[in-house]
XYZ file of C-alpha atoms in Angstrom:
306
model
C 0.000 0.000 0.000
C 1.237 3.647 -1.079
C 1.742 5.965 2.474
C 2.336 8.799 0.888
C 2.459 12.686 2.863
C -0.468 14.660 1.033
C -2.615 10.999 1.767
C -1.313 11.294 5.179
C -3.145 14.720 5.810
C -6.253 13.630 5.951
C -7.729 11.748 9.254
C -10.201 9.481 7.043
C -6.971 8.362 4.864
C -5.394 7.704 8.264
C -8.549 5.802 9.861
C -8.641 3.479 6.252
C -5.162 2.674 6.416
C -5.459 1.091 9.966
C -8.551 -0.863 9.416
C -7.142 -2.236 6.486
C -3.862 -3.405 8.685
C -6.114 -4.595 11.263
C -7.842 -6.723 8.421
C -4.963 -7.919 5.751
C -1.797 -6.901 7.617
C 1.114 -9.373 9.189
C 0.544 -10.585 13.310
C 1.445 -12.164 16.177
C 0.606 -13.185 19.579
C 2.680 -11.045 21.687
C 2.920 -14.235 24.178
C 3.771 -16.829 21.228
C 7.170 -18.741 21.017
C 9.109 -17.812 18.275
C 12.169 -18.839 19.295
C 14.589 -22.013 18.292
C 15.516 -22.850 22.211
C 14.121 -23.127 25.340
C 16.712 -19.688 26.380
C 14.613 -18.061 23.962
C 10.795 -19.354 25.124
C 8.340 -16.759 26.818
C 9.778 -16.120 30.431
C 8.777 -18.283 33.083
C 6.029 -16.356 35.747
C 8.179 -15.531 38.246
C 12.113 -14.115 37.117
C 14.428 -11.089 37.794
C 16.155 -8.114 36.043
C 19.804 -9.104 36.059
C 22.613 -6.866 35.091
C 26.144 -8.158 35.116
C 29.691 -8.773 33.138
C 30.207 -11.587 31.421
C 33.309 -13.778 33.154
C 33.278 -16.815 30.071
C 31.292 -17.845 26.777
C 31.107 -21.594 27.477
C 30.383 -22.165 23.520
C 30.529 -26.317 24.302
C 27.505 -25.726 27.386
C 25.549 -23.418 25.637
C 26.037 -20.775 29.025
C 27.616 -17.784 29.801
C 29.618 -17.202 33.133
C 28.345 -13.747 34.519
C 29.294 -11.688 37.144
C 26.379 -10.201 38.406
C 24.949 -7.610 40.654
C 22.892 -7.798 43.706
C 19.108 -9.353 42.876
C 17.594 -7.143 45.449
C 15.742 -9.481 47.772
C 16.431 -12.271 45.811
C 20.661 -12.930 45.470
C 23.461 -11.601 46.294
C 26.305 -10.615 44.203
C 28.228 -13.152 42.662
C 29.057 -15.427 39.973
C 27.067 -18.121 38.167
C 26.383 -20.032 35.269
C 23.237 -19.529 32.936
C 21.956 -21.002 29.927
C 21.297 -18.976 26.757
C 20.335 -19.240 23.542
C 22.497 -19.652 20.356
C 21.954 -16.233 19.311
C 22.809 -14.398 22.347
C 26.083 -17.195 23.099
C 27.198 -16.005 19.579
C 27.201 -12.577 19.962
C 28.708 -12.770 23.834
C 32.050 -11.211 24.804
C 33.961 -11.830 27.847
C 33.927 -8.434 29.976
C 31.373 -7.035 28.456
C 28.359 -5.631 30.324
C 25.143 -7.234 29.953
C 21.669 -6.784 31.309
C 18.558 -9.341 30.708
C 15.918 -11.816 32.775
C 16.696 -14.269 34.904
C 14.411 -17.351 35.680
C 14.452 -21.443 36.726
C 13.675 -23.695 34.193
C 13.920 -27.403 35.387
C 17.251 -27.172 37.146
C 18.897 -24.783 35.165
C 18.771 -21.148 35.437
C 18.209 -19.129 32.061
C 19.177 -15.628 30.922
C 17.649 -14.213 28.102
C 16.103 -10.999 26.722
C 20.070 -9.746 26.955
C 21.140 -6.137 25.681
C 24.639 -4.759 25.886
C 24.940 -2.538 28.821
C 27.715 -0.444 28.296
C 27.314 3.058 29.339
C 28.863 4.893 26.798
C 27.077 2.464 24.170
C 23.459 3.135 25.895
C 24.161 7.508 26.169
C 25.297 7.304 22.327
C 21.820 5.080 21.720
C 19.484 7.315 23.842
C 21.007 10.345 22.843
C 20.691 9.483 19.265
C 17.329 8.340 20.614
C 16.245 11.844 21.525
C 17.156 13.824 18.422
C 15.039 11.606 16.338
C 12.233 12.195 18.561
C 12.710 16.000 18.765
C 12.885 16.254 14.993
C 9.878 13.634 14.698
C 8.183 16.438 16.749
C 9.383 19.190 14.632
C 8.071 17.841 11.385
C 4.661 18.070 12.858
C 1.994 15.537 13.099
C 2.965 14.062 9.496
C 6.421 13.646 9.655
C 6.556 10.970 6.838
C 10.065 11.922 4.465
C 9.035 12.074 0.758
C 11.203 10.051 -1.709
C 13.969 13.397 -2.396
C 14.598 14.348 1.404
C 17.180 12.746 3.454
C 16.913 9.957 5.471
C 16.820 10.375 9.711
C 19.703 9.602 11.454
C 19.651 6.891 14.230
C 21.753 4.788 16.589
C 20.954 1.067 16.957
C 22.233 -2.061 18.179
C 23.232 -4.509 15.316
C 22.869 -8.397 15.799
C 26.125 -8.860 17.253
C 25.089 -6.075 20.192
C 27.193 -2.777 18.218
C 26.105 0.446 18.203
C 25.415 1.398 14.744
C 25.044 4.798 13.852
C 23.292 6.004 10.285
C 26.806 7.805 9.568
C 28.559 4.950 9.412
C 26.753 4.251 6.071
C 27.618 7.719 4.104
C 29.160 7.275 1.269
C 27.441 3.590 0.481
C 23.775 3.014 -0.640
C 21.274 1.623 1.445
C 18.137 -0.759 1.238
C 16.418 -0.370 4.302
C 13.435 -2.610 5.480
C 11.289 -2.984 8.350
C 10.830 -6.825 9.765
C 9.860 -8.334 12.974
C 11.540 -12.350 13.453
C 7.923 -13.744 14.375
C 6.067 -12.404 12.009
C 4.139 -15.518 10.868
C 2.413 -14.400 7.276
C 4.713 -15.984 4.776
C 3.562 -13.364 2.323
C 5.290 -10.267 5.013
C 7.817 -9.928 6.798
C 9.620 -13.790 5.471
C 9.094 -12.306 1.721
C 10.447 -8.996 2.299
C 13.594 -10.899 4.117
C 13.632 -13.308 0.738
C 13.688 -9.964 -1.341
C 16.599 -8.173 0.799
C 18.318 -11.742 0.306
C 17.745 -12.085 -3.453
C 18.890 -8.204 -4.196
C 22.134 -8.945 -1.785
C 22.887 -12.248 -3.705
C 22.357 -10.289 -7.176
C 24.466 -7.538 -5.626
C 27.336 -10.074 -4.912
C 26.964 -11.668 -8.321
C 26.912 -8.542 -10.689
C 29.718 -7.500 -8.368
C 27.809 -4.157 -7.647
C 29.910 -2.956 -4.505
C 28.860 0.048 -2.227
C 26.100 -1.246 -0.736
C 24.432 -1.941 2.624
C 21.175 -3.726 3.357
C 19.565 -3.244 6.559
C 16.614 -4.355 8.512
C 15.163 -2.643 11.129
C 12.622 -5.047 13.486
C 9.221 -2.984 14.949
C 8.915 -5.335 17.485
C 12.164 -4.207 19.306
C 10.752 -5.617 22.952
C 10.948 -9.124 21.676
C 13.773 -8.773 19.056
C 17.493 -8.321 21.026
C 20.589 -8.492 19.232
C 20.569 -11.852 20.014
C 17.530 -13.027 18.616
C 18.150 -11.012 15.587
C 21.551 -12.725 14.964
C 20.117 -15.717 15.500
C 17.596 -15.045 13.041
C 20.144 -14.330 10.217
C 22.092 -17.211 11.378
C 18.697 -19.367 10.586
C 18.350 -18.025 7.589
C 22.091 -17.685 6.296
C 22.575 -14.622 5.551
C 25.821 -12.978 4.957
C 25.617 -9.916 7.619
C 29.113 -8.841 6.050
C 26.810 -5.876 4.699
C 23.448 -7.038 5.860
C 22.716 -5.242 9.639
C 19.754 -6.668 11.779
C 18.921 -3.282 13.952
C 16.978 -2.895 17.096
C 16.970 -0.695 20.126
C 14.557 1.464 21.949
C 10.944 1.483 20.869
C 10.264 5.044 20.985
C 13.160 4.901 18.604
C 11.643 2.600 16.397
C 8.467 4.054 16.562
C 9.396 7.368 15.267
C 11.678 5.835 12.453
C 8.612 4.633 11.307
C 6.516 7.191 11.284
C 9.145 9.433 9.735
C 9.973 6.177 7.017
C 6.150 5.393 6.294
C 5.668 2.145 7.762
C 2.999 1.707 9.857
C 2.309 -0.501 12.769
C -0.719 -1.522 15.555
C -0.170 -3.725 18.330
C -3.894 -4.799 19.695
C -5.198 -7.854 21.943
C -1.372 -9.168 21.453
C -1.175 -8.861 17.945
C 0.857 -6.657 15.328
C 0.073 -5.652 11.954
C 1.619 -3.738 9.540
C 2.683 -2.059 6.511
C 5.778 -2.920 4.689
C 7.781 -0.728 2.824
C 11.553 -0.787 1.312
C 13.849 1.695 0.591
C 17.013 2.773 -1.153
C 18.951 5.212 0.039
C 21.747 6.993 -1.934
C 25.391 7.551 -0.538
C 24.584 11.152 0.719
C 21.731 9.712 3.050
C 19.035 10.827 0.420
C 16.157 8.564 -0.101
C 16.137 8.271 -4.156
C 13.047 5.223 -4.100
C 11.128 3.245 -2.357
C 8.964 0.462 -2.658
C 5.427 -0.808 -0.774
C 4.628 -4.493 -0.334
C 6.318 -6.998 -1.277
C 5.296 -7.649 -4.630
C 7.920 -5.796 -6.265
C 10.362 -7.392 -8.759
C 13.555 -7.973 -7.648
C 14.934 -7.314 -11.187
C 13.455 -3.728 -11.141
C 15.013 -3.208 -8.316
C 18.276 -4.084 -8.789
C 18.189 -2.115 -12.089
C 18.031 0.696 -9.692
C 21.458 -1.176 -7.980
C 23.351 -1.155 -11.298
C 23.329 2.786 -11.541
C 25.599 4.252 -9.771
């Protein structure tokens, strides 16, 4: 569907849009299990915030040794042993700082939901964080960018927990998507990943360098940096120049609104719109595309010229 800004302006255009996401669009249960490992299953009842730093990645075990704070009430400092998932034991690194939940399963105790928690990591994130939401604000109530303006900056994690920054990519064109890893309409959010993946294989093939493809998830509360490298891991994707981004939601949220995607969560369900873009080396959006029932070919005419 075409989200364009004169559409946009209009509150019945606005009301249509949403009903017809609430019919046709991509969900989920918020509660469902998307993951490939117990680590990664819906959190047990009763669990804990734990923030830490990680002592050993026991690849062989499938655990992490942490060092972790005070459970207030609960545990004492000190260090243990916790299962994780593959995605977050592939992107662990001794010493770094972690924070995530904590609960029993069986006899073990699991850690999941980890982010990176290192401080000058989260002030570059939240301040990044801010400025999109100020200039969200500033743009008014429609803040959608037309194909011609530039692109909004951001700072996200990346699947293997990095701070990414939208100036790392100057210089080099982007395609930019918007996924979520449990979306379970084969004709969403798995087709626009088979697209990305089809116009990055062409890419490699025609030998067309300069070029970045990244995908953003909009469910950012389920989707760490270790379920979205896990995610790329299951489908085999070469994240050489392919970044899986996630972070705060109000940062998602207004990279949305200011990219024209657009997204409901009701009664534990998520639909949305699905839109991809290309972005030119000087951060300008030059095209864009809605759906996924665009040709890969046209698009990667598009690739060819410089």
């Amino acid at each position: 569907m075409k989200l364009r800004a004169r559409l946009l302006e209009t509150p019945v255009f606005v009301a249509v849009i949403l009903a017809a996401l609430l019919a046709t669009g991509c969900g989920r249960k918020a509660d469902s299990a998307g993951a490939t490992s117990a680590a990664n299953a819906t959190p047990k009842p009763e669990g804990w915030d734990l923030r830490g730093q990680i002592v050993e990645v026991n690849k062989e075990r499938g655990t992490l040794t942490v060092h972790h704070e005070e459970i207030p009430n609960f545990m004492p400092a000190m260090v243990m042993e916790f299962k994780v998932s593959p995605g977050d034991l592939a992107t662990a690194k001794p010493n770094a700082h972690i924070r995530g939940w904590l609960y029993r399963a069986g006899d073990d105790w699991v850690l999941e939901k980890i982010w990176p928690d290192d401080d000058a990591a989260r002030r570059a994130v939240e301040t990044a964080t801010e400025a999109l939401k100020q200039d969200t604000a500033i743009r008014g109530p429609y803040p959608y960018r037309e194909v011609g303006e530039q692109a909004p900056d951001f700072a996200l994690y990346d699947q293997d927990g990095r701070v990414v920054q939208a100036s790392r990519f100057l210089g080099r064109r982007i395609v930019l998507n918007f996924i979520f890893t449990r979306c379970p309409d084969p004709k969403m959010c798995p087709a626009a990943t088979a697209k990305m993946m089809a116009l990055q294989a062409g890419a490699k093939e025609e030998s067309i360098s300069g070029i970045e493809f990244i995908s953003i998830t909009l469910d950012p509360k389920y989707d760490t940096p270790g379920i979205l490298r896990q995610y790329a891991d299951d489908h085999g994707i070469d994240t050489a120049n392919f970044s899986f981004l996630t972070g705060p939601q109000i940062a998602v949220t207004n990279l949305m609104a200011q990219l024209g995607v657009v997204a409901i969560e009701k009664d534990g369900l998520i639909t949305h719109s699905l839109a991809t873009l290309l972005i030119d080396g000087n951060g300008k959006i030059i095209h864009r595309e809605d759906g996924t029932g665009w040709p890969v070919e046209q698009f990667m005419a598009r690739l060819r010229t410089k």
